[in-house]
PDB file of C-alpha atoms in Angstrom:
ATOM      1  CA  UNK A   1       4.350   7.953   3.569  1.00 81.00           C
ATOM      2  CA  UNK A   2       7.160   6.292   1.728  1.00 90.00           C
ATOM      3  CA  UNK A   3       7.065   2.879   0.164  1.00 93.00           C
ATOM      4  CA  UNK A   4       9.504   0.507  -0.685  1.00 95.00           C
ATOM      5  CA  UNK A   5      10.920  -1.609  -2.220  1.00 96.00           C
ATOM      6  CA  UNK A   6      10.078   0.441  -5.515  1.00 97.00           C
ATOM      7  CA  UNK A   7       9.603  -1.805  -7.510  1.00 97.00           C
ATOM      8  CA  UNK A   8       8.179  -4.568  -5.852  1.00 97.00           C
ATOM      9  CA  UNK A   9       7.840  -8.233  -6.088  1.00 95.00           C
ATOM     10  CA  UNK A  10       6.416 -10.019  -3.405  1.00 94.00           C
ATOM     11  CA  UNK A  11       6.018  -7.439  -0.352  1.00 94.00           C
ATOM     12  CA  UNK A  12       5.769  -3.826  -0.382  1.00 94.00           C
ATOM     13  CA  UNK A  13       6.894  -1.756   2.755  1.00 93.00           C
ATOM     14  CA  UNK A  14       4.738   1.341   3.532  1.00 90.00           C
ATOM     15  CA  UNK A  15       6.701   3.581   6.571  1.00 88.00           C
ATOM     16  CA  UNK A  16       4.123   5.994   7.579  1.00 80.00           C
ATOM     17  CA  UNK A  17       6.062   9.509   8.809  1.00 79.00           C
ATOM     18  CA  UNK A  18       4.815   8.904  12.428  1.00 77.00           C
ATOM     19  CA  UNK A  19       2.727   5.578  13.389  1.00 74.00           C
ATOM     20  CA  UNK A  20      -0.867   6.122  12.361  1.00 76.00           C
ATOM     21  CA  UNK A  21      -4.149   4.328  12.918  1.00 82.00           C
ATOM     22  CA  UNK A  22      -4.805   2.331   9.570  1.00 83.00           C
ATOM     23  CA  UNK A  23      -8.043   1.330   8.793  1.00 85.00           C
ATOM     24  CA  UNK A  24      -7.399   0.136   4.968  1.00 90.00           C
ATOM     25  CA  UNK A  25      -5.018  -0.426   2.567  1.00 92.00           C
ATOM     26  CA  UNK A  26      -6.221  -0.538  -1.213  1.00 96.00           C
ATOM     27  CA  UNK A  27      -4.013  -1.491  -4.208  1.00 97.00           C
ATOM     28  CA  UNK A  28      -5.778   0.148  -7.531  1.00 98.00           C
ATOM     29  CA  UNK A  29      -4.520  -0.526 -11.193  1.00 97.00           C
ATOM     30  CA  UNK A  30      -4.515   2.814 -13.354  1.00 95.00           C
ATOM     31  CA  UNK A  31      -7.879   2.480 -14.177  1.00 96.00           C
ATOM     32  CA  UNK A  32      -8.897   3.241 -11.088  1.00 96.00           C
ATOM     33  CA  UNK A  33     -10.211  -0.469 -10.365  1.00 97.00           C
ATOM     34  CA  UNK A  34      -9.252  -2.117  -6.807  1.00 97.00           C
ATOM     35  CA  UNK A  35      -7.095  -5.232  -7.155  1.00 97.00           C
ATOM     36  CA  UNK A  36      -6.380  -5.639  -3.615  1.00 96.00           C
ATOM     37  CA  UNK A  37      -7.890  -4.780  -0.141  1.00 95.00           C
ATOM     38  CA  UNK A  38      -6.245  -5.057   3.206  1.00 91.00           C
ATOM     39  CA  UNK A  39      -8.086  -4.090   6.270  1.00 86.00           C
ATOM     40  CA  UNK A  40      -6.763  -3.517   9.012  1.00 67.00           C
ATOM     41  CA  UNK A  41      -8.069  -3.489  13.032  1.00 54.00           C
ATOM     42  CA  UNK A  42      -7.069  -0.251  13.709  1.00 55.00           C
ATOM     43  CA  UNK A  43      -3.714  -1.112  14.175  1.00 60.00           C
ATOM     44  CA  UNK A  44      -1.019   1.829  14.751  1.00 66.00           C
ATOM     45  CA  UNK A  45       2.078   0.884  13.487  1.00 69.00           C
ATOM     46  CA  UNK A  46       4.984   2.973  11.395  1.00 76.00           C
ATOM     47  CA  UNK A  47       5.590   0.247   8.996  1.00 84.00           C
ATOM     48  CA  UNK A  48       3.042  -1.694   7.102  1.00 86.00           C
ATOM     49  CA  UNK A  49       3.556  -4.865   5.288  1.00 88.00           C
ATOM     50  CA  UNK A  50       1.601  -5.720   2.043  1.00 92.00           C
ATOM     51  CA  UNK A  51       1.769  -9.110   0.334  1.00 93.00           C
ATOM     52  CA  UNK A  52       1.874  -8.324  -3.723  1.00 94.00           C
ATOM     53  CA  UNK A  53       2.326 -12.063  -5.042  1.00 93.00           C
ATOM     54  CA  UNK A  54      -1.312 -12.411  -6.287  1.00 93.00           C
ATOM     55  CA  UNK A  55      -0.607  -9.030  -8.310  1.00 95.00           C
ATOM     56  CA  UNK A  56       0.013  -8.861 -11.842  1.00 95.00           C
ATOM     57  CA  UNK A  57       3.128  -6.948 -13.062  1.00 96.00           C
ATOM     58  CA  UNK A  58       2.440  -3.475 -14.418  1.00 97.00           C
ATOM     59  CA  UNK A  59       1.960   0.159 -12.362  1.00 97.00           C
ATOM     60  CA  UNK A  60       0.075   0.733  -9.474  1.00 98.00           C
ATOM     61  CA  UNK A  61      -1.550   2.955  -6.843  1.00 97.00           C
ATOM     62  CA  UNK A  62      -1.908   2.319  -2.719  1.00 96.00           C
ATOM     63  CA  UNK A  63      -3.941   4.166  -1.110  1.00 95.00           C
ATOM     64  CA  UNK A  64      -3.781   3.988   2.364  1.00 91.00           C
ATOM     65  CA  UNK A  65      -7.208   4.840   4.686  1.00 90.00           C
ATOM     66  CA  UNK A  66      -6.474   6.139   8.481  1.00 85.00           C
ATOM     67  CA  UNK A  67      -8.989   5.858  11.232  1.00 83.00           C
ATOM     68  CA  UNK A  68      -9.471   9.592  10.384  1.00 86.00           C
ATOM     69  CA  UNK A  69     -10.626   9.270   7.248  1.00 89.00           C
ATOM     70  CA  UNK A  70      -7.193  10.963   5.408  1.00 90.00           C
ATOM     71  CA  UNK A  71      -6.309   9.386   2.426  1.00 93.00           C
ATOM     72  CA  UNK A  72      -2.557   9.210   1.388  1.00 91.00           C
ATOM     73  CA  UNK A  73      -1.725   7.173  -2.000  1.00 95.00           C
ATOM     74  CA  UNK A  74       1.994   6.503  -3.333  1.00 96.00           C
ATOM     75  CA  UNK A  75       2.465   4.840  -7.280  1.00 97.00           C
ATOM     76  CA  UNK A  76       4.429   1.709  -7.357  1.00 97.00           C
ATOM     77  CA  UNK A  77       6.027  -0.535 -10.102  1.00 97.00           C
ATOM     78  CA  UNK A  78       5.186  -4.710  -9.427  1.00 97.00           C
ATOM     79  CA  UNK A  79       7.613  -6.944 -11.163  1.00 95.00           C
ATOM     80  CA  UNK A  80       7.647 -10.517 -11.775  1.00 83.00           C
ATOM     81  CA  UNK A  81      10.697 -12.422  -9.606  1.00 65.00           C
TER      82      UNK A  81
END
């Protein structure tokens, strides 16, 4: 998975290698705590869009959950605007 833009300030792109079956989406902070959960309906797509405004600026990890139960995570950098 890539994600983008790196760093991000109000919506972060994830563009899976080949569309995939996402259950969840979580955003952790580096202490391993969840700031952010998306769920999703099972919906395949390629490209996933996460809303990061409610996000406080620092360094962060998504981890993204497929319907298979694979885990893939990605750090990203959130900025203020």
């Amino acid at each position: 998975a890539n994600i983008f833009p790196n760093p991000v300030r109000s919506e972060l792109n994830i563009q899976m290698k080949r569309p995939l079956l996402v259950d969840m989406i979580s955003i952790l902070d580096l202490n391993g705590k969840v700031v952010k959960t998306v769920t999703q309906p099972s919906q395949q797509s390629s490209i996933i869009k996460v809303v990061t405004d409610e996000i406080p600026q620092g360094i962060f990890l998504v981890q993204i959950k497929d319907n298979q139960g694979r885990m893939f995570h990605r750090k990203f950098i959130k900025m203020y605007d």
